[in-house]
């Protein structure tokens, strides 16, 4: 069996196991459900993402991303995250799946009150791709700062500044220096099983002097308790705007196990 077929079957099996293992919706003591939309709430999680990206000139990128996050500290205000992507890009005539650029991320939540919370993230994205087109050719540091504002009726507005910088790597690959301003918004529904996030963004590439905008919308549902946590499924379509945008559109399907 090919690696591609094994990847697809593994993703489907993971989602199926999660669905079969769920029951009534699990809630926190205050009646809230940990659905992963609050950036100041750190929980142990395992996430499986299946992503499809429509590149220019008819080329396609596909990926299976596996992510594990583990909070730590006396107040569980730190978290470490590991991500492994298995990707396919047919721009060089080879659409076989291979290892992409894996990453290690450290998250710290602080200054949390009833009105707001602050989040700092530092991520190292390693040049670990098995083929040139499956990665950036750079080892990248990605820094993120989030100001989360807790609005009336449970809504969340959490704008963030993200800076990605290539720190070392292949000399023949483009340098990375990208700034992103993201305007993350979470509306709260009466039915706590459902979730949505809105992510408009502005992006500027300092190396190529390109700018573009983006919009991602995530919709999902909490299936119920599974393996001691909450099982959640989401779908996230994404569009980019501007003649200098890096891709046209993308869609991502996700199965999450949170708080186990």
PDB file of C-alpha atoms in Angstrom:
ATOM      1  CA  UNK A   1       0.000   0.000   0.000  1.00  0.00           C
ATOM      2  CA  UNK A   2       1.346   3.446  -0.922  1.00  0.00           C
ATOM      3  CA  UNK A   3       2.252   6.047   1.713  1.00  0.00           C
ATOM      4  CA  UNK A   4      -0.510   8.278   0.363  1.00  0.00           C
ATOM      5  CA  UNK A   5      -3.177   5.625   0.922  1.00  0.00           C
ATOM      6  CA  UNK A   6      -1.816   4.828   4.389  1.00  0.00           C
ATOM      7  CA  UNK A   7      -1.983   8.521   5.341  1.00  0.00           C
ATOM      8  CA  UNK A   8      -5.580   8.854   4.153  1.00  0.00           C
ATOM      9  CA  UNK A   9      -6.652   5.664   5.948  1.00  0.00           C
ATOM     10  CA  UNK A  10      -4.932   6.748   9.162  1.00  0.00           C
ATOM     11  CA  UNK A  11      -6.747  10.103   9.126  1.00  0.00           C
ATOM     12  CA  UNK A  12     -10.128   8.478   8.506  1.00  0.00           C
ATOM     13  CA  UNK A  13      -9.499   5.844  11.190  1.00  0.00           C
ATOM     14  CA  UNK A  14      -8.566   8.508  13.747  1.00  0.00           C
ATOM     15  CA  UNK A  15     -11.745  10.473  13.069  1.00  0.00           C
ATOM     16  CA  UNK A  16     -13.894   7.315  13.156  1.00  0.00           C
ATOM     17  CA  UNK A  17     -12.445   6.155  16.483  1.00  0.00           C
ATOM     18  CA  UNK A  18     -13.139   9.593  17.965  1.00  0.00           C
ATOM     19  CA  UNK A  19     -16.748   9.593  16.746  1.00  0.00           C
ATOM     20  CA  UNK A  20     -17.429   6.092  18.064  1.00  0.00           C
ATOM     21  CA  UNK A  21     -15.912   6.932  21.434  1.00  0.00           C
ATOM     22  CA  UNK A  22     -18.049  10.025  22.070  1.00  0.00           C
ATOM     23  CA  UNK A  23     -21.164  10.416  24.120  1.00  0.00           C
ATOM     24  CA  UNK A  24     -22.924  13.298  25.867  1.00  0.00           C
ATOM     25  CA  UNK A  25     -21.122  16.631  25.672  1.00  0.00           C
ATOM     26  CA  UNK A  26     -18.542  17.134  28.423  1.00  0.00           C
ATOM     27  CA  UNK A  27     -18.580  20.476  30.250  1.00  0.00           C
ATOM     28  CA  UNK A  28     -16.393  22.300  32.721  1.00  0.00           C
ATOM     29  CA  UNK A  29     -17.584  23.052  36.245  1.00  0.00           C
ATOM     30  CA  UNK A  30     -18.890  26.474  35.143  1.00  0.00           C
ATOM     31  CA  UNK A  31     -20.913  24.954  32.320  1.00  0.00           C
ATOM     32  CA  UNK A  32     -18.413  25.955  29.639  1.00  0.00           C
ATOM     33  CA  UNK A  33     -17.068  23.455  27.111  1.00  0.00           C
ATOM     34  CA  UNK A  34     -13.359  23.355  26.381  1.00  0.00           C
ATOM     35  CA  UNK A  35     -13.588  23.551  22.580  1.00  0.00           C
ATOM     36  CA  UNK A  36     -10.129  24.976  21.886  1.00  0.00           C
ATOM     37  CA  UNK A  37     -11.246  28.460  20.801  1.00  0.00           C
ATOM     38  CA  UNK A  38     -10.033  30.363  23.890  1.00  0.00           C
ATOM     39  CA  UNK A  39      -6.309  31.127  23.332  1.00  0.00           C
ATOM     40  CA  UNK A  40      -5.720  31.633  27.072  1.00  0.00           C
ATOM     41  CA  UNK A  41      -6.939  28.128  28.008  1.00  0.00           C
ATOM     42  CA  UNK A  42      -4.120  25.584  27.735  1.00  0.00           C
ATOM     43  CA  UNK A  43      -5.188  21.947  27.577  1.00  0.00           C
ATOM     44  CA  UNK A  44      -3.599  18.678  26.643  1.00  0.00           C
ATOM     45  CA  UNK A  45      -4.631  18.012  23.063  1.00  0.00           C
ATOM     46  CA  UNK A  46      -4.055  15.787  20.075  1.00  0.00           C
ATOM     47  CA  UNK A  47      -5.041  17.229  16.702  1.00  0.00           C
ATOM     48  CA  UNK A  48      -5.228  15.649  13.255  1.00  0.00           C
ATOM     49  CA  UNK A  49      -5.512  18.089  10.326  1.00  0.00           C
ATOM     50  CA  UNK A  50      -6.110  17.181   6.689  1.00  0.00           C
ATOM     51  CA  UNK A  51      -5.350  20.184   4.446  1.00  0.00           C
ATOM     52  CA  UNK A  52      -5.860  20.918   0.744  1.00  0.00           C
ATOM     53  CA  UNK A  53      -4.343  24.059  -0.821  1.00  0.00           C
ATOM     54  CA  UNK A  54      -5.038  25.276  -4.354  1.00  0.00           C
ATOM     55  CA  UNK A  55      -1.796  26.855  -5.533  1.00  0.00           C
ATOM     56  CA  UNK A  56      -1.343  28.843  -8.720  1.00  0.00           C
ATOM     57  CA  UNK A  57      -0.898  27.344 -12.215  1.00  0.00           C
ATOM     58  CA  UNK A  58      -2.951  24.265 -11.319  1.00  0.00           C
ATOM     59  CA  UNK A  59      -0.595  22.957  -8.629  1.00  0.00           C
ATOM     60  CA  UNK A  60      -1.940  21.370  -5.451  1.00  0.00           C
ATOM     61  CA  UNK A  61      -0.590  20.981  -1.916  1.00  0.00           C
ATOM     62  CA  UNK A  62      -1.986  18.331   0.439  1.00  0.00           C
ATOM     63  CA  UNK A  63      -0.987  17.608   4.020  1.00  0.00           C
ATOM     64  CA  UNK A  64      -1.732  15.505   7.071  1.00  0.00           C
ATOM     65  CA  UNK A  65      -0.583  17.318  10.226  1.00  0.00           C
ATOM     66  CA  UNK A  66      -0.311  15.628  13.633  1.00  0.00           C
ATOM     67  CA  UNK A  67      -0.040  17.940  16.661  1.00  0.00           C
ATOM     68  CA  UNK A  68       0.357  17.165  20.354  1.00  0.00           C
ATOM     69  CA  UNK A  69       0.216  19.829  23.096  1.00  0.00           C
ATOM     70  CA  UNK A  70       1.056  19.332  26.781  1.00  0.00           C
ATOM     71  CA  UNK A  71       0.519  22.052  29.427  1.00  0.00           C
ATOM     72  CA  UNK A  72       2.835  22.267  32.430  1.00  0.00           C
ATOM     73  CA  UNK A  73       3.714  24.494  35.374  1.00  0.00           C
ATOM     74  CA  UNK A  74       2.059  24.932  38.777  1.00  0.00           C
ATOM     75  CA  UNK A  75      -0.764  26.949  37.237  1.00  0.00           C
ATOM     76  CA  UNK A  76      -0.611  25.131  33.896  1.00  0.00           C
ATOM     77  CA  UNK A  77       0.163  28.463  32.260  1.00  0.00           C
ATOM     78  CA  UNK A  78       2.824  26.978  29.974  1.00  0.00           C
ATOM     79  CA  UNK A  79       2.442  24.501  27.148  1.00  0.00           C
ATOM     80  CA  UNK A  80       4.769  22.699  24.771  1.00  0.00           C
ATOM     81  CA  UNK A  81       3.597  21.629  21.338  1.00  0.00           C
ATOM     82  CA  UNK A  82       5.015  19.200  18.786  1.00  0.00           C
ATOM     83  CA  UNK A  83       3.857  19.173  15.155  1.00  0.00           C
ATOM     84  CA  UNK A  84       4.713  16.681  12.396  1.00  0.00           C
ATOM     85  CA  UNK A  85       3.416  17.324   8.847  1.00  0.00           C
ATOM     86  CA  UNK A  86       3.213  14.712   6.097  1.00  0.00           C
ATOM     87  CA  UNK A  87       2.825  16.626   2.846  1.00  0.00           C
ATOM     88  CA  UNK A  88       2.539  16.392  -0.925  1.00  0.00           C
ATOM     89  CA  UNK A  89       3.202  19.166  -3.464  1.00  0.00           C
ATOM     90  CA  UNK A  90       3.042  18.352  -7.180  1.00  0.00           C
ATOM     91  CA  UNK A  91       4.924  21.428  -8.438  1.00  0.00           C
ATOM     92  CA  UNK A  92       7.957  19.309  -9.423  1.00  0.00           C
ATOM     93  CA  UNK A  93       6.004  16.457 -10.956  1.00  0.00           C
ATOM     94  CA  UNK A  94       6.172  14.299  -7.828  1.00  0.00           C
ATOM     95  CA  UNK A  95       2.937  14.100  -5.801  1.00  0.00           C
ATOM     96  CA  UNK A  96       4.150  11.449  -3.357  1.00  0.00           C
ATOM     97  CA  UNK A  97       3.780  12.206   0.346  1.00  0.00           C
ATOM     98  CA  UNK A  98       6.851  12.886   2.437  1.00  0.00           C
ATOM     99  CA  UNK A  99       7.943  14.510   5.694  1.00  0.00           C
ATOM    100  CA  UNK A 100       7.461  18.282   5.851  1.00  0.00           C
ATOM    101  CA  UNK A 101       8.941  20.880   8.202  1.00  0.00           C
ATOM    102  CA  UNK A 102       8.233  19.783  11.783  1.00  0.00           C
ATOM    103  CA  UNK A 103       8.052  22.264  14.648  1.00  0.00           C
ATOM    104  CA  UNK A 104       8.395  22.726  18.408  1.00  0.00           C
ATOM    105  CA  UNK A 105       6.436  25.497  20.146  1.00  0.00           C
ATOM    106  CA  UNK A 106       6.446  26.947  23.675  1.00  0.00           C
ATOM    107  CA  UNK A 107       3.355  28.859  24.868  1.00  0.00           C
ATOM    108  CA  UNK A 108       2.975  31.066  27.958  1.00  0.00           C
ATOM    109  CA  UNK A 109      -0.332  32.530  29.194  1.00  0.00           C
ATOM    110  CA  UNK A 110      -0.187  35.414  31.684  1.00  0.00           C
ATOM    111  CA  UNK A 111      -2.056  38.457  32.988  1.00  0.00           C
ATOM    112  CA  UNK A 112      -5.429  36.726  32.808  1.00  0.00           C
ATOM    113  CA  UNK A 113      -8.393  38.578  34.362  1.00  0.00           C
ATOM    114  CA  UNK A 114     -12.130  38.556  33.764  1.00  0.00           C
ATOM    115  CA  UNK A 115     -11.649  41.136  31.016  1.00  0.00           C
ATOM    116  CA  UNK A 116      -8.526  39.975  29.166  1.00  0.00           C
ATOM    117  CA  UNK A 117      -5.558  37.628  28.890  1.00  0.00           C
ATOM    118  CA  UNK A 118      -2.119  37.701  27.260  1.00  0.00           C
ATOM    119  CA  UNK A 119      -0.398  34.920  25.335  1.00  0.00           C
ATOM    120  CA  UNK A 120       3.204  34.682  24.095  1.00  0.00           C
ATOM    121  CA  UNK A 121       4.375  31.934  21.752  1.00  0.00           C
ATOM    122  CA  UNK A 122       7.782  30.983  20.427  1.00  0.00           C
ATOM    123  CA  UNK A 123       7.992  28.316  17.728  1.00  0.00           C
ATOM    124  CA  UNK A 124      10.953  26.749  15.955  1.00  0.00           C
ATOM    125  CA  UNK A 125      10.084  25.303  12.548  1.00  0.00           C
ATOM    126  CA  UNK A 126      12.836  22.948  11.443  1.00  0.00           C
ATOM    127  CA  UNK A 127      14.102  22.390   7.910  1.00  0.00           C
ATOM    128  CA  UNK A 128      13.216  18.708   8.107  1.00  0.00           C
ATOM    129  CA  UNK A 129      11.418  18.198   4.776  1.00  0.00           C
ATOM    130  CA  UNK A 130      12.340  15.046   2.888  1.00  0.00           C
ATOM    131  CA  UNK A 131      12.142  16.885  -0.465  1.00  0.00           C
ATOM    132  CA  UNK A 132      12.832  20.513  -1.383  1.00  0.00           C
ATOM    133  CA  UNK A 133       9.258  21.389  -2.377  1.00  0.00           C
ATOM    134  CA  UNK A 134       7.836  20.027   0.896  1.00  0.00           C
ATOM    135  CA  UNK A 135       9.455  22.718   3.061  1.00  0.00           C
ATOM    136  CA  UNK A 136      10.818  26.241   3.121  1.00  0.00           C
ATOM    137  CA  UNK A 137      14.511  25.316   3.056  1.00  0.00           C
ATOM    138  CA  UNK A 138      14.940  27.457   6.179  1.00  0.00           C
ATOM    139  CA  UNK A 139      14.943  26.941   9.930  1.00  0.00           C
ATOM    140  CA  UNK A 140      12.366  29.495  11.036  1.00  0.00           C
ATOM    141  CA  UNK A 141      11.596  31.210  14.341  1.00  0.00           C
ATOM    142  CA  UNK A 142       7.948  32.239  14.652  1.00  0.00           C
ATOM    143  CA  UNK A 143       7.036  34.621  17.476  1.00  0.00           C
ATOM    144  CA  UNK A 144       3.420  35.410  18.394  1.00  0.00           C
ATOM    145  CA  UNK A 145       1.840  37.825  20.862  1.00  0.00           C
ATOM    146  CA  UNK A 146      -1.921  37.684  21.517  1.00  0.00           C
ATOM    147  CA  UNK A 147      -4.108  40.134  23.413  1.00  0.00           C
ATOM    148  CA  UNK A 148      -7.357  38.319  24.204  1.00  0.00           C
ATOM    149  CA  UNK A 149     -10.309  40.501  25.154  1.00  0.00           C
ATOM    150  CA  UNK A 150     -13.290  38.743  26.758  1.00  0.00           C
ATOM    151  CA  UNK A 151     -16.399  40.540  25.529  1.00  0.00           C
ATOM    152  CA  UNK A 152     -19.997  40.571  26.732  1.00  0.00           C
ATOM    153  CA  UNK A 153     -22.042  37.396  26.245  1.00  0.00           C
ATOM    154  CA  UNK A 154     -18.896  35.248  26.093  1.00  0.00           C
ATOM    155  CA  UNK A 155     -17.517  36.501  22.774  1.00  0.00           C
ATOM    156  CA  UNK A 156     -13.716  36.732  22.395  1.00  0.00           C
ATOM    157  CA  UNK A 157     -11.687  39.197  20.337  1.00  0.00           C
ATOM    158  CA  UNK A 158      -7.993  38.239  20.275  1.00  0.00           C
ATOM    159  CA  UNK A 159      -5.855  40.217  17.807  1.00  0.00           C
ATOM    160  CA  UNK A 160      -2.286  38.996  17.406  1.00  0.00           C
ATOM    161  CA  UNK A 161       1.050  39.996  15.938  1.00  0.00           C
ATOM    162  CA  UNK A 162       3.032  37.164  14.338  1.00  0.00           C
ATOM    163  CA  UNK A 163       6.615  37.460  13.075  1.00  0.00           C
ATOM    164  CA  UNK A 164       8.267  34.632  11.129  1.00  0.00           C
ATOM    165  CA  UNK A 165      12.015  34.918  10.496  1.00  0.00           C
ATOM    166  CA  UNK A 166      14.368  32.475   8.798  1.00  0.00           C
ATOM    167  CA  UNK A 167      17.358  32.134  11.125  1.00  0.00           C
ATOM    168  CA  UNK A 168      19.491  29.739   9.068  1.00  0.00           C
ATOM    169  CA  UNK A 169      19.167  27.364   6.161  1.00  0.00           C
ATOM    170  CA  UNK A 170      20.029  26.729   2.523  1.00  0.00           C
ATOM    171  CA  UNK A 171      21.635  29.702   0.777  1.00  0.00           C
ATOM    172  CA  UNK A 172      19.766  29.017  -2.460  1.00  0.00           C
ATOM    173  CA  UNK A 173      16.318  29.267  -0.798  1.00  0.00           C
ATOM    174  CA  UNK A 174      14.379  32.553  -0.347  1.00  0.00           C
ATOM    175  CA  UNK A 175      14.835  34.168   3.039  1.00  0.00           C
ATOM    176  CA  UNK A 176      11.777  34.346   5.286  1.00  0.00           C
ATOM    177  CA  UNK A 177      10.715  37.550   7.022  1.00  0.00           C
ATOM    178  CA  UNK A 178       6.931  37.741   7.260  1.00  0.00           C
ATOM    179  CA  UNK A 179       4.707  39.876   9.490  1.00  0.00           C
ATOM    180  CA  UNK A 180       1.072  38.899  10.070  1.00  0.00           C
ATOM    181  CA  UNK A 181      -1.605  40.883  11.898  1.00  0.00           C
ATOM    182  CA  UNK A 182      -4.474  38.541  12.733  1.00  0.00           C
ATOM    183  CA  UNK A 183      -7.863  39.706  14.029  1.00  0.00           C
ATOM    184  CA  UNK A 184      -9.210  36.536  15.645  1.00  0.00           C
ATOM    185  CA  UNK A 185     -12.852  36.638  16.756  1.00  0.00           C
ATOM    186  CA  UNK A 186     -14.925  33.963  18.492  1.00  0.00           C
ATOM    187  CA  UNK A 187     -18.702  34.365  18.641  1.00  0.00           C
ATOM    188  CA  UNK A 188     -20.497  32.375  21.318  1.00  0.00           C
ATOM    189  CA  UNK A 189     -23.591  30.339  20.462  1.00  0.00           C
ATOM    190  CA  UNK A 190     -26.454  29.417  22.771  1.00  0.00           C
ATOM    191  CA  UNK A 191     -25.882  25.781  21.876  1.00  0.00           C
ATOM    192  CA  UNK A 192     -22.416  25.218  23.361  1.00  0.00           C
ATOM    193  CA  UNK A 193     -21.801  22.202  21.142  1.00  0.00           C
ATOM    194  CA  UNK A 194     -21.179  24.470  18.149  1.00  0.00           C
ATOM    195  CA  UNK A 195     -18.223  26.756  17.551  1.00  0.00           C
ATOM    196  CA  UNK A 196     -16.976  29.300  15.049  1.00  0.00           C
ATOM    197  CA  UNK A 197     -13.900  31.471  14.653  1.00  0.00           C
ATOM    198  CA  UNK A 198     -13.271  34.307  12.182  1.00  0.00           C
ATOM    199  CA  UNK A 199      -9.671  35.109  11.183  1.00  0.00           C
ATOM    200  CA  UNK A 200      -9.159  38.105   8.884  1.00  0.00           C
ATOM    201  CA  UNK A 201      -5.452  38.890   8.487  1.00  0.00           C
ATOM    202  CA  UNK A 202      -3.012  41.325   6.908  1.00  0.00           C
ATOM    203  CA  UNK A 203       0.381  40.008   5.788  1.00  0.00           C
ATOM    204  CA  UNK A 204       3.610  41.642   4.635  1.00  0.00           C
ATOM    205  CA  UNK A 205       6.676  39.842   3.267  1.00  0.00           C
ATOM    206  CA  UNK A 206       9.683  42.081   4.012  1.00  0.00           C
ATOM    207  CA  UNK A 207      12.064  40.143   1.765  1.00  0.00           C
ATOM    208  CA  UNK A 208       9.994  40.245  -1.421  1.00  0.00           C
ATOM    209  CA  UNK A 209       8.034  43.402  -0.450  1.00  0.00           C
ATOM    210  CA  UNK A 210       4.758  41.588  -1.100  1.00  0.00           C
ATOM    211  CA  UNK A 211       1.533  42.219   0.783  1.00  0.00           C
ATOM    212  CA  UNK A 212      -1.720  40.311   0.843  1.00  0.00           C
ATOM    213  CA  UNK A 213      -4.813  39.766   2.988  1.00  0.00           C
ATOM    214  CA  UNK A 214      -6.457  36.569   4.162  1.00  0.00           C
ATOM    215  CA  UNK A 215      -9.708  35.328   5.637  1.00  0.00           C
ATOM    216  CA  UNK A 216     -10.248  31.991   7.383  1.00  0.00           C
ATOM    217  CA  UNK A 217     -13.543  30.824   8.888  1.00  0.00           C
ATOM    218  CA  UNK A 218     -13.669  27.803  11.176  1.00  0.00           C
ATOM    219  CA  UNK A 219     -16.945  26.047  11.964  1.00  0.00           C
ATOM    220  CA  UNK A 220     -17.198  22.961  14.141  1.00  0.00           C
ATOM    221  CA  UNK A 221     -19.050  20.841  16.630  1.00  0.00           C
ATOM    222  CA  UNK A 222     -18.170  19.234  19.945  1.00  0.00           C
ATOM    223  CA  UNK A 223     -19.054  15.571  19.532  1.00  0.00           C
ATOM    224  CA  UNK A 224     -18.806  14.735  23.221  1.00  0.00           C
ATOM    225  CA  UNK A 225     -16.446  13.131  25.754  1.00  0.00           C
ATOM    226  CA  UNK A 226     -13.819  10.726  24.446  1.00  0.00           C
ATOM    227  CA  UNK A 227     -10.750   9.204  26.134  1.00  0.00           C
ATOM    228  CA  UNK A 228     -11.170  11.577  29.105  1.00  0.00           C
ATOM    229  CA  UNK A 229     -11.488  14.747  27.012  1.00  0.00           C
ATOM    230  CA  UNK A 230     -13.692  16.398  24.390  1.00  0.00           C
ATOM    231  CA  UNK A 231     -13.796  15.233  20.772  1.00  0.00           C
ATOM    232  CA  UNK A 232     -14.305  18.036  18.249  1.00  0.00           C
ATOM    233  CA  UNK A 233     -14.555  18.169  14.462  1.00  0.00           C
ATOM    234  CA  UNK A 234     -14.062  21.370  12.443  1.00  0.00           C
ATOM    235  CA  UNK A 235     -13.841  22.568   8.853  1.00  0.00           C
ATOM    236  CA  UNK A 236     -11.849  25.684   7.930  1.00  0.00           C
ATOM    237  CA  UNK A 237     -12.052  27.241   4.442  1.00  0.00           C
ATOM    238  CA  UNK A 238      -9.542  29.997   3.713  1.00  0.00           C
ATOM    239  CA  UNK A 239      -9.172  32.660   1.006  1.00  0.00           C
ATOM    240  CA  UNK A 240      -6.351  35.077   0.216  1.00  0.00           C
ATOM    241  CA  UNK A 241      -6.662  38.442  -1.520  1.00  0.00           C
ATOM    242  CA  UNK A 242      -4.301  40.607  -3.570  1.00  0.00           C
ATOM    243  CA  UNK A 243      -2.299  39.952  -6.728  1.00  0.00           C
ATOM    244  CA  UNK A 244       0.765  39.046  -4.613  1.00  0.00           C
ATOM    245  CA  UNK A 245      -0.984  36.352  -2.565  1.00  0.00           C
ATOM    246  CA  UNK A 246       0.910  33.031  -2.129  1.00  0.00           C
ATOM    247  CA  UNK A 247      -2.083  30.775  -2.907  1.00  0.00           C
ATOM    248  CA  UNK A 248      -5.688  31.094  -4.025  1.00  0.00           C
ATOM    249  CA  UNK A 249      -7.738  29.101  -1.525  1.00  0.00           C
ATOM    250  CA  UNK A 250      -7.462  26.280   0.992  1.00  0.00           C
ATOM    251  CA  UNK A 251      -9.676  24.042   3.095  1.00  0.00           C
ATOM    252  CA  UNK A 252      -8.799  22.109   6.228  1.00  0.00           C
ATOM    253  CA  UNK A 253     -10.706  19.367   8.088  1.00  0.00           C
ATOM    254  CA  UNK A 254      -9.726  18.682  11.688  1.00  0.00           C
ATOM    255  CA  UNK A 255     -10.372  16.150  14.434  1.00  0.00           C
ATOM    256  CA  UNK A 256      -9.375  17.329  17.904  1.00  0.00           C
ATOM    257  CA  UNK A 257      -9.147  15.581  21.234  1.00  0.00           C
ATOM    258  CA  UNK A 258      -8.879  18.244  23.947  1.00  0.00           C
ATOM    259  CA  UNK A 259      -8.512  18.067  27.715  1.00  0.00           C
ATOM    260  CA  UNK A 260      -7.830  14.351  28.080  1.00  0.00           C
TER     261      UNK A 260
END
